[in-house]
Each structure stands twice: as C-alpha cells, then as structure tokens.
Amino acid sequence: MNQTDKNNLKVSNAVFEAIKDSNIDFIVSVPCVNLKNLIIMIENEIETNLNQNNPKVDFEEQRNKLIHIPITREEEGIGICAGAHLSGRKTALLMQNSGLGNSINAIGSLLKVYKIPLVMIISHRGDLKEKIAAQIPMGQWTKKLLEVAEIPYYCPETPEEAEKVIKYATEMSETMKYPVAVLLDALYWEND
Ligand SMILES: O=CCS(=O)(=O)O
C-alpha cells in the first residue's frame, strides 16, 4: 500500500470512529472517490456484526446495530434518512458536494419543515487539487448554498479535528433538529 493510501486510511478511520462514537446507526451514502475507504470500513463493520456466530447474540439485533444504504442520488438520501430518523435512528449522509444542488429542495421541504436532524459528511470536491472541470462550479458554490439553506458547516483539517467536529456536529444537529454539514476537502483527504 502506498503512502497516499495509508494517509487516506488514517483520515477515513477518524471519520469512521467519530460516526461510531456519535452512536450514528443509520448511514446513507452516495459514492465519491474520497469516501471509498470509509464506505469499506462501514461495510466491514456490518459484516463483523453479522458474523458474530454467537448463538447468544440475536441476529436481528446484530443486523440492526448499523445499517448502511448505498444510493444513487443525494436527495433520495435526504428522504431515506428522514424516514429512518422518524423510526428512531441517528442518521448520517455521506456524499459529494456535487449532490448538494440536487438536495436543496428536499432539505427545505422535508428536513426544515419537519425539524429533522441529519449529519451531512461531505467530500468537498471542485476546489484545490480538483482534476474534473465539471466539479468546479459546485465546488465554489457549496458553502454559499449551505448558507442559503441555513445549514451550519465545519471544515476540519486533520483527523483529530474531524473526530471532534463530527461528534459535535451530530450533537448540534440533534439540538437544532436540522442538518449540520462537515466539509472534508482535498487537503483533508491527503492529510497525513
Ligand atoms: O464524481 C466524481 C467521480 S469520482 O471522482 O468521485 O470518482
């Protein structure tokens, strides 16, 4: 494994640990190259939960410890997370910022109106180091769109900061009964 992959594992693990420490038990994801290792960690955790092979542990209980729903469009994730919250789950949406534009109406018409919390863990593309030109516009508009939608956002720069920020963002979202976003940019993902 090269150093870049090792770095990504460390910063992804910080997010994963923060998700677990925050007792988030329902995760919806739309893939981004930066979220790859984090999604693998989540799936491995679910696999571990299911493979307890312990007759004393209820299978259903293990299966429901952590649920991950991969989806294809971020606004779909807003709706799924809203339903999961209403059934008692603590939710997070892993996404790329490019999907924020697809989600604004769902955030306003569902999460805002019905006061539903959600931690949005966002891979912030379209800024420094971006190689895909199509990512640039949304990359530059992301923070302004979050401000228009009145979604507080935080930009941790290190794994240690990310662990704290995600935990605090989860608490804040629960208190506000509204989404809170954690933006992880290209510099974060390359961080050692
Ligand atoms: O949305 C872009 C695809 S990738 O760069 O995340 O693979």
PDB file of C-alpha atoms and ligand atoms in Angstrom:
ATOM      1  CA  MET A   1       0.000   0.000   0.000  1.00  0.00           C
ATOM      2  CA  ASN A   2       1.453   3.406  -0.977  1.00  0.00           C
ATOM      3  CA  GLN A   3       1.722   6.355   1.437  1.00  0.00           C
ATOM      4  CA  THR A   4      -1.284   8.128  -0.089  1.00  0.00           C
ATOM      5  CA  ASP A   5      -3.479   5.086   0.531  1.00  0.00           C
ATOM      6  CA  LYS A   6      -2.117   4.823   4.095  1.00  0.00           C
ATOM      7  CA  ASN A   7      -2.912   8.530   4.660  1.00  0.00           C
ATOM      8  CA  ASN A   8      -6.411   8.102   3.316  1.00  0.00           C
ATOM      9  CA  LEU A   9      -6.985   5.127   5.602  1.00  0.00           C
ATOM     10  CA  LYS A  10      -5.978   7.243   8.633  1.00  0.00           C
ATOM     11  CA  VAL A  11      -8.257  10.164   7.777  1.00  0.00           C
ATOM     12  CA  SER A  12     -11.098   7.825   6.788  1.00  0.00           C
ATOM     13  CA  ASN A  13     -10.714   5.939  10.038  1.00  0.00           C
ATOM     14  CA  ALA A  14     -11.053   9.181  12.004  1.00  0.00           C
ATOM     15  CA  VAL A  15     -14.436   9.792  10.358  1.00  0.00           C
ATOM     16  CA  PHE A  16     -15.483   6.199  10.942  1.00  0.00           C
ATOM     17  CA  GLU A  17     -14.551   6.310  14.637  1.00  0.00           C
ATOM     18  CA  ALA A  18     -16.439   9.600  15.044  1.00  0.00           C
ATOM     19  CA  ILE A  19     -19.527   8.054  13.427  1.00  0.00           C
ATOM     20  CA  LYS A  20     -19.392   5.154  15.882  1.00  0.00           C
ATOM     21  CA  ASP A  21     -18.644   7.399  18.886  1.00  0.00           C
ATOM     22  CA  SER A  22     -21.643   9.548  17.909  1.00  0.00           C
ATOM     23  CA  ASN A  23     -23.873   6.441  18.005  1.00  0.00           C
ATOM     24  CA  ILE A  24     -24.901   7.029  14.404  1.00  0.00           C
ATOM     25  CA  ASP A  25     -26.607   3.779  13.412  1.00  0.00           C
ATOM     26  CA  PHE A  26     -28.081   4.583  10.002  1.00  0.00           C
ATOM     27  CA  ILE A  27     -25.829   5.707   7.154  1.00  0.00           C
ATOM     28  CA  VAL A  28     -26.804   6.516   3.597  1.00  0.00           C
ATOM     29  CA  SER A  29     -24.054   7.051   1.046  1.00  0.00           C
ATOM     30  CA  VAL A  30     -23.542   8.298  -2.463  1.00  0.00           C
ATOM     31  CA  PRO A  31     -20.024   7.336  -3.537  1.00  0.00           C
ATOM     32  CA  CYS A  32     -17.077   9.661  -4.137  1.00  0.00           C
ATOM     33  CA  VAL A  33     -13.505   8.524  -4.657  1.00  0.00           C
ATOM     34  CA  ASN A  34     -12.564  10.125  -1.317  1.00  0.00           C
ATOM     35  CA  LEU A  35     -15.265   8.182   0.546  1.00  0.00           C
ATOM     36  CA  LYS A  36     -14.157   4.792  -0.782  1.00  0.00           C
ATOM     37  CA  ASN A  37     -12.204   3.619   2.265  1.00  0.00           C
ATOM     38  CA  LEU A  38     -14.772   4.987   4.703  1.00  0.00           C
ATOM     39  CA  ILE A  39     -17.556   3.069   2.967  1.00  0.00           C
ATOM     40  CA  ILE A  40     -15.420  -0.090   3.026  1.00  0.00           C
ATOM     41  CA  MET A  41     -14.899   0.387   6.801  1.00  0.00           C
ATOM     42  CA  ILE A  42     -18.650   0.746   7.314  1.00  0.00           C
ATOM     43  CA  GLU A  43     -19.418  -2.371   5.289  1.00  0.00           C
ATOM     44  CA  ASN A  44     -16.715  -4.320   7.148  1.00  0.00           C
ATOM     45  CA  GLU A  45     -18.264  -3.264  10.465  1.00  0.00           C
ATOM     46  CA  ILE A  46     -21.654  -4.513   9.324  1.00  0.00           C
ATOM     47  CA  GLU A  47     -20.069  -7.773   8.185  1.00  0.00           C
ATOM     48  CA  THR A  48     -18.429  -8.170  11.583  1.00  0.00           C
ATOM     49  CA  ASN A  49     -21.737  -7.530  13.326  1.00  0.00           C
ATOM     50  CA  LEU A  50     -23.422 -10.206  11.239  1.00  0.00           C
ATOM     51  CA  ASN A  51     -20.653 -12.754  11.611  1.00  0.00           C
ATOM     52  CA  GLN A  52     -20.714 -12.868  15.358  1.00  0.00           C
ATOM     53  CA  ASN A  53     -21.571 -16.567  15.147  1.00  0.00           C
ATOM     54  CA  ASN A  54     -22.566 -16.261  18.715  1.00  0.00           C
ATOM     55  CA  PRO A  55     -25.812 -18.139  19.380  1.00  0.00           C
ATOM     56  CA  LYS A  56     -26.413 -15.893  22.377  1.00  0.00           C
ATOM     57  CA  VAL A  57     -26.487 -12.787  20.159  1.00  0.00           C
ATOM     58  CA  ASP A  58     -29.785 -12.143  18.423  1.00  0.00           C
ATOM     59  CA  PHE A  59     -29.213 -11.957  14.635  1.00  0.00           C
ATOM     60  CA  GLU A  60     -31.851  -9.253  14.116  1.00  0.00           C
ATOM     61  CA  GLU A  61     -30.308  -7.174  16.909  1.00  0.00           C
ATOM     62  CA  GLN A  62     -26.878  -7.526  15.320  1.00  0.00           C
ATOM     63  CA  ARG A  63     -28.215  -6.733  11.871  1.00  0.00           C
ATOM     64  CA  ASN A  64     -29.840  -3.550  13.153  1.00  0.00           C
ATOM     65  CA  LYS A  65     -26.790  -2.284  15.050  1.00  0.00           C
ATOM     66  CA  LEU A  66     -25.584  -0.384  11.997  1.00  0.00           C
ATOM     67  CA  ILE A  67     -27.424  -0.027   8.698  1.00  0.00           C
ATOM     68  CA  HIS A  68     -25.831   1.285   5.502  1.00  0.00           C
ATOM     69  CA  ILE A  69     -27.893   2.140   2.428  1.00  0.00           C
ATOM     70  CA  PRO A  70     -25.881   2.917  -0.733  1.00  0.00           C
ATOM     71  CA  ILE A  71     -27.924   5.131  -3.085  1.00  0.00           C
ATOM     72  CA  THR A  72     -27.519   6.863  -6.446  1.00  0.00           C
ATOM     73  CA  ARG A  73     -28.801  10.401  -5.787  1.00  0.00           C
ATOM     74  CA  GLU A  74     -28.327  12.580  -2.694  1.00  0.00           C
ATOM     75  CA  GLU A  75     -31.889  13.951  -2.499  1.00  0.00           C
ATOM     76  CA  GLU A  76     -33.069  10.313  -2.248  1.00  0.00           C
ATOM     77  CA  GLY A  77     -30.792  10.032   0.760  1.00  0.00           C
ATOM     78  CA  ILE A  78     -32.437  13.025   2.422  1.00  0.00           C
ATOM     79  CA  GLY A  79     -35.788  11.256   2.253  1.00  0.00           C
ATOM     80  CA  ILE A  80     -34.463   7.898   3.427  1.00  0.00           C
ATOM     81  CA  CYS A  81     -32.631   9.491   6.365  1.00  0.00           C
ATOM     82  CA  ALA A  82     -35.760  11.453   7.314  1.00  0.00           C
ATOM     83  CA  GLY A  83     -37.758   8.243   7.480  1.00  0.00           C
ATOM     84  CA  ALA A  84     -35.020   6.491   9.434  1.00  0.00           C
ATOM     85  CA  HIS A  85     -34.905   9.358  11.930  1.00  0.00           C
ATOM     86  CA  LEU A  86     -38.664   9.186  12.434  1.00  0.00           C
ATOM     87  CA  SER A  87     -38.236   5.483  13.231  1.00  0.00           C
ATOM     88  CA  GLY A  88     -35.701   6.321  15.932  1.00  0.00           C
ATOM     89  CA  ARG A  89     -32.425   6.117  14.051  1.00  0.00           C
ATOM     90  CA  LYS A  90     -29.481   8.514  14.301  1.00  0.00           C
ATOM     91  CA  THR A  91     -28.554   9.260  10.700  1.00  0.00           C
ATOM     92  CA  ALA A  92     -25.652  10.421   8.564  1.00  0.00           C
ATOM     93  CA  LEU A  93     -25.465  11.083   4.834  1.00  0.00           C
ATOM     94  CA  LEU A  94     -22.079  10.515   3.166  1.00  0.00           C
ATOM     95  CA  MET A  95     -21.984  12.414  -0.101  1.00  0.00           C
ATOM     96  CA  GLN A  96     -20.027  14.540  -2.522  1.00  0.00           C
ATOM     97  CA  ASN A  97     -20.799  18.271  -2.517  1.00  0.00           C
ATOM     98  CA  SER A  98     -21.883  17.999  -6.156  1.00  0.00           C
ATOM     99  CA  GLY A  99     -25.069  16.372  -4.821  1.00  0.00           C
ATOM    100  CA  LEU A 100     -25.936  19.330  -2.592  1.00  0.00           C
ATOM    101  CA  GLY A 101     -27.514  21.094  -5.547  1.00  0.00           C
ATOM    102  CA  ASN A 102     -29.768  18.051  -6.088  1.00  0.00           C
ATOM    103  CA  SER A 103     -30.810  18.091  -2.446  1.00  0.00           C
ATOM    104  CA  ILE A 104     -31.751  21.687  -1.641  1.00  0.00           C
ATOM    105  CA  ASN A 105     -35.496  21.261  -2.163  1.00  0.00           C
ATOM    106  CA  ALA A 106     -35.631  18.028  -0.098  1.00  0.00           C
ATOM    107  CA  ILE A 107     -33.722  19.783   2.697  1.00  0.00           C
ATOM    108  CA  GLY A 108     -36.137  22.718   2.667  1.00  0.00           C
ATOM    109  CA  SER A 109     -39.432  20.897   2.142  1.00  0.00           C
ATOM    110  CA  LEU A 110     -38.704  17.934   4.422  1.00  0.00           C
ATOM    111  CA  LEU A 111     -35.914  18.468   6.939  1.00  0.00           C
ATOM    112  CA  LYS A 112     -36.615  22.161   7.564  1.00  0.00           C
ATOM    113  CA  VAL A 113     -40.407  21.878   7.729  1.00  0.00           C
ATOM    114  CA  TYR A 114     -40.454  18.748   9.929  1.00  0.00           C
ATOM    115  CA  LYS A 115     -37.379  19.664  12.030  1.00  0.00           C
ATOM    116  CA  ILE A 116     -35.323  16.577  11.164  1.00  0.00           C
ATOM    117  CA  PRO A 117     -31.653  16.283  12.151  1.00  0.00           C
ATOM    118  CA  LEU A 118     -29.011  14.867   9.824  1.00  0.00           C
ATOM    119  CA  VAL A 119     -25.220  14.889   9.793  1.00  0.00           C
ATOM    120  CA  MET A 120     -24.027  15.521   6.243  1.00  0.00           C
ATOM    121  CA  ILE A 121     -20.459  14.270   5.836  1.00  0.00           C
ATOM    122  CA  ILE A 122     -19.467  15.858   2.563  1.00  0.00           C
ATOM    123  CA  SER A 123     -16.461  15.171   0.353  1.00  0.00           C
ATOM    124  CA  HIS A 124     -15.793  18.699  -0.883  1.00  0.00           C
ATOM    125  CA  ARG A 125     -14.712  18.427  -4.490  1.00  0.00           C
ATOM    126  CA  GLY A 126     -14.255  21.222  -7.060  1.00  0.00           C
ATOM    127  CA  ASP A 127     -11.657  23.159  -5.160  1.00  0.00           C
ATOM    128  CA  LEU A 128      -7.893  22.737  -4.674  1.00  0.00           C
ATOM    129  CA  LYS A 129      -6.439  19.695  -6.463  1.00  0.00           C
ATOM    130  CA  GLU A 130      -9.661  19.064  -8.452  1.00  0.00           C
ATOM    131  CA  LYS A 131      -8.967  17.445 -11.839  1.00  0.00           C
ATOM    132  CA  ILE A 132     -12.593  17.224 -13.086  1.00  0.00           C
ATOM    133  CA  ALA A 133     -13.671  20.585 -14.561  1.00  0.00           C
ATOM    134  CA  ALA A 134     -17.370  19.767 -14.089  1.00  0.00           C
ATOM    135  CA  GLN A 135     -16.827  19.681 -10.313  1.00  0.00           C
ATOM    136  CA  ILE A 136     -15.552  23.268 -10.124  1.00  0.00           C
ATOM    137  CA  PRO A 137     -18.860  25.246 -10.178  1.00  0.00           C
ATOM    138  CA  MET A 138     -20.453  23.329  -7.323  1.00  0.00           C
ATOM    139  CA  GLY A 139     -17.101  23.296  -5.550  1.00  0.00           C
ATOM    140  CA  GLN A 140     -17.183  27.094  -5.480  1.00  0.00           C
ATOM    141  CA  TRP A 141     -20.907  27.364  -4.648  1.00  0.00           C
ATOM    142  CA  THR A 142     -21.070  24.733  -1.875  1.00  0.00           C
ATOM    143  CA  LYS A 143     -20.514  26.988   1.135  1.00  0.00           C
ATOM    144  CA  LYS A 144     -22.851  29.659  -0.260  1.00  0.00           C
ATOM    145  CA  LEU A 145     -25.565  27.018  -0.847  1.00  0.00           C
ATOM    146  CA  LEU A 146     -25.177  25.723   2.708  1.00  0.00           C
ATOM    147  CA  GLU A 147     -25.524  29.304   3.978  1.00  0.00           C
ATOM    148  CA  VAL A 148     -28.656  29.854   1.858  1.00  0.00           C
ATOM    149  CA  ALA A 149     -30.106  26.630   3.297  1.00  0.00           C
ATOM    150  CA  GLU A 150     -29.109  27.816   6.806  1.00  0.00           C
ATOM    151  CA  ILE A 151     -27.046  24.629   7.312  1.00  0.00           C
ATOM    152  CA  PRO A 152     -24.121  25.211   9.680  1.00  0.00           C
ATOM    153  CA  TYR A 153     -20.927  23.769   8.228  1.00  0.00           C
ATOM    154  CA  TYR A 154     -17.477  22.976   9.577  1.00  0.00           C
ATOM    155  CA  CYS A 155     -14.222  22.189   7.770  1.00  0.00           C
ATOM    156  CA  PRO A 156     -11.893  20.065   9.889  1.00  0.00           C
ATOM    157  CA  GLU A 157      -8.339  19.948   8.564  1.00  0.00           C
ATOM    158  CA  THR A 158      -6.914  16.980  10.486  1.00  0.00           C
ATOM    159  CA  PRO A 159      -8.163  13.543  11.559  1.00  0.00           C
ATOM    160  CA  GLU A 160      -8.155  14.702  15.178  1.00  0.00           C
ATOM    161  CA  GLU A 161     -10.287  17.735  14.296  1.00  0.00           C
ATOM    162  CA  ALA A 162     -12.615  15.605  12.181  1.00  0.00           C
ATOM    163  CA  GLU A 163     -13.262  13.223  15.069  1.00  0.00           C
ATOM    164  CA  LYS A 164     -14.262  16.089  17.345  1.00  0.00           C
ATOM    165  CA  VAL A 165     -16.172  18.092  14.741  1.00  0.00           C
ATOM    166  CA  ILE A 166     -18.294  15.143  13.618  1.00  0.00           C
ATOM    167  CA  LYS A 167     -19.232  14.316  17.194  1.00  0.00           C
ATOM    168  CA  TYR A 168     -20.125  17.946  17.968  1.00  0.00           C
ATOM    169  CA  ALA A 169     -21.935  18.327  14.646  1.00  0.00           C
ATOM    170  CA  THR A 170     -24.068  15.289  15.486  1.00  0.00           C
ATOM    171  CA  GLU A 171     -24.984  16.747  18.868  1.00  0.00           C
ATOM    172  CA  MET A 172     -25.699  20.143  17.295  1.00  0.00           C
ATOM    173  CA  SER A 173     -27.912  18.630  14.617  1.00  0.00           C
ATOM    174  CA  GLU A 174     -29.922  16.801  17.264  1.00  0.00           C
ATOM    175  CA  THR A 175     -30.291  20.018  19.280  1.00  0.00           C
ATOM    176  CA  MET A 176     -31.202  22.122  16.236  1.00  0.00           C
ATOM    177  CA  LYS A 177     -33.352  19.366  14.708  1.00  0.00           C
ATOM    178  CA  TYR A 178     -31.785  20.358  11.395  1.00  0.00           C
ATOM    179  CA  PRO A 179     -28.838  19.246   9.257  1.00  0.00           C
ATOM    180  CA  VAL A 180     -25.252  20.142  10.092  1.00  0.00           C
ATOM    181  CA  ALA A 181     -22.568  19.668   7.423  1.00  0.00           C
ATOM    182  CA  VAL A 182     -18.952  18.588   7.794  1.00  0.00           C
ATOM    183  CA  LEU A 183     -16.957  19.526   4.691  1.00  0.00           C
ATOM    184  CA  LEU A 184     -13.856  17.430   4.031  1.00  0.00           C
ATOM    185  CA  ASP A 185     -11.806  18.944   1.206  1.00  0.00           C
ATOM    186  CA  ALA A 186      -8.947  17.543  -0.894  1.00  0.00           C
ATOM    187  CA  LEU A 187      -6.363  18.728   1.632  1.00  0.00           C
ATOM    188  CA  TYR A 188      -8.118  16.790   4.371  1.00  0.00           C
ATOM    189  CA  TRP A 189      -8.142  13.578   2.371  1.00  0.00           C
ATOM    190  CA  GLU A 190      -4.423  13.805   1.624  1.00  0.00           C
ATOM    191  CA  ASN A 191      -3.633  14.641   5.250  1.00  0.00           C
ATOM    192  CA  ASP A 192      -1.095  12.523   6.998  1.00  0.00           C
TER     193      ASP A 192
HETATM  194  O1  LIG B   1     -17.922  12.483  -9.042  1.00  0.00           O
HETATM  195  C1  LIG B   1     -16.822  12.136  -9.486  1.00  0.00           C
HETATM  196  C2  LIG B   1     -16.449  10.715  -9.550  1.00  0.00           C
HETATM  197  S1  LIG B   1     -15.095  10.422  -8.508  1.00  0.00           S
HETATM  198  O2  LIG B   1     -14.010  11.392  -8.893  1.00  0.00           O
HETATM  199  O3  LIG B   1     -15.505  10.619  -7.122  1.00  0.00           O
HETATM  200  O4  LIG B   1     -14.686   9.035  -8.773  1.00  0.00           O
END
